[in-house]
Tab-separated table of C-alpha atoms in Angstrom:
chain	number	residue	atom	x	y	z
S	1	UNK	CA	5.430	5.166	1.067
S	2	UNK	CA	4.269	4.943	4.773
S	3	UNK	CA	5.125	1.366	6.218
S	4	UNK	CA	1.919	-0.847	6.843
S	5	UNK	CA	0.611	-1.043	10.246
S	6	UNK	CA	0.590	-4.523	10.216
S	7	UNK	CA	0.868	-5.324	13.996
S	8	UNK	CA	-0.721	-4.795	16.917
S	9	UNK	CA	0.720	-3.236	20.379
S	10	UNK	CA	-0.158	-6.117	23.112
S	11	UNK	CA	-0.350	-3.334	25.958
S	12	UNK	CA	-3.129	-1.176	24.297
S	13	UNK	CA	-4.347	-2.167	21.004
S	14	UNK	CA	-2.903	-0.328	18.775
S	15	UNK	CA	-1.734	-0.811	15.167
S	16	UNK	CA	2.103	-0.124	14.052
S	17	UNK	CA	4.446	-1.138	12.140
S	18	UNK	CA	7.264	-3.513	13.960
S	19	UNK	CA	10.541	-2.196	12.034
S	20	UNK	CA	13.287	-4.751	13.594
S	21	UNK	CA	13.137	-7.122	10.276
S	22	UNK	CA	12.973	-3.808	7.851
S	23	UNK	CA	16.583	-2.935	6.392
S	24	UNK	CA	17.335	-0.274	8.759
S	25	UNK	CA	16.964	-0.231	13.078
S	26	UNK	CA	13.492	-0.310	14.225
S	27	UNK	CA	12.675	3.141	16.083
S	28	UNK	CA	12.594	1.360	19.017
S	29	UNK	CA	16.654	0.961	19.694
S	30	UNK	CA	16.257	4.485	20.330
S	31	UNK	CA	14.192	4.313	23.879
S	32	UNK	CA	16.246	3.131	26.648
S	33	UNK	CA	14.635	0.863	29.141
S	34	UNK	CA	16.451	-0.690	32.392
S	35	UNK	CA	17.174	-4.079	32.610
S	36	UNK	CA	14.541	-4.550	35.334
S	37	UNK	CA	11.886	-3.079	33.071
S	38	UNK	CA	12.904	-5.221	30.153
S	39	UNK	CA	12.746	-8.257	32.220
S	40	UNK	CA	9.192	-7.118	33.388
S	41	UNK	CA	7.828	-6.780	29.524
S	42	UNK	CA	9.187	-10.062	28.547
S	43	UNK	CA	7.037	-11.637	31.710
S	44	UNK	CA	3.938	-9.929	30.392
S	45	UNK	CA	4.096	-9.474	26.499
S	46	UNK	CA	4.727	-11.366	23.661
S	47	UNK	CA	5.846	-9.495	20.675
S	48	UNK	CA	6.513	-5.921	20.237
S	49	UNK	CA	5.057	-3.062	21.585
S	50	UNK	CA	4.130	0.330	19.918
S	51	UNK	CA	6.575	3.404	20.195
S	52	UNK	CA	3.459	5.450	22.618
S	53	UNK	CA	3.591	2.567	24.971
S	54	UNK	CA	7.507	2.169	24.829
S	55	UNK	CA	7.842	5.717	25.191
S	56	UNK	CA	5.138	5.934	28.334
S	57	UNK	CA	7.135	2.977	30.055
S	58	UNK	CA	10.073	4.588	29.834
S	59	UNK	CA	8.401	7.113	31.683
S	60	UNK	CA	7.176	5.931	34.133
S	61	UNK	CA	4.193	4.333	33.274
S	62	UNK	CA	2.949	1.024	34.425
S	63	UNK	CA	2.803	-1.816	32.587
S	64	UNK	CA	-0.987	-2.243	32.106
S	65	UNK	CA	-2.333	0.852	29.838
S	66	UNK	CA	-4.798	2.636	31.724
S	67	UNK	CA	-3.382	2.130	35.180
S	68	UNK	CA	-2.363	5.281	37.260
S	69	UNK	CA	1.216	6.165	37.073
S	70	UNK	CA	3.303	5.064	39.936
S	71	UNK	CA	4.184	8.053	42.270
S	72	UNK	CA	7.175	9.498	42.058
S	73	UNK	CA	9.962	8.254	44.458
């Protein structure tokens, strides 16, 4: 049975499921994010945000969704 998507991302909007009270880790332990960038989404966010945005921040991406990538250092 597919988890309810009973949240919603703060960075773009989107519904998912927050996993870090369910029985098992939350899919998000998985992406690794530096300490700075951490510190950054605590600043901005409250709550979780979805595994696309997690994933895209990781990357590279900015925090705002929709804002142009940094360029590559």
């Amino acid at each position: 049975m597919p988890m309810p998507l009973d949240d919603r991302c703060p960075r773009c909007g989107a519904a998912f499921h927050c996993g870090i009270d369910d029985g098992a880790s939350c899919a998000c332990t998985g992406v690794r994010l530096d300490a700075a960038l951490q510190q950054r989404l605590r600043e901005r966010f409250s709550g979780c945000l979805c595994m696309n945005c997690l994933r895209a921040l990781a990357g590279g991406a900015p925090l705002e969704a929709g804002q142009p990538a940094s360029p590559a250092r």
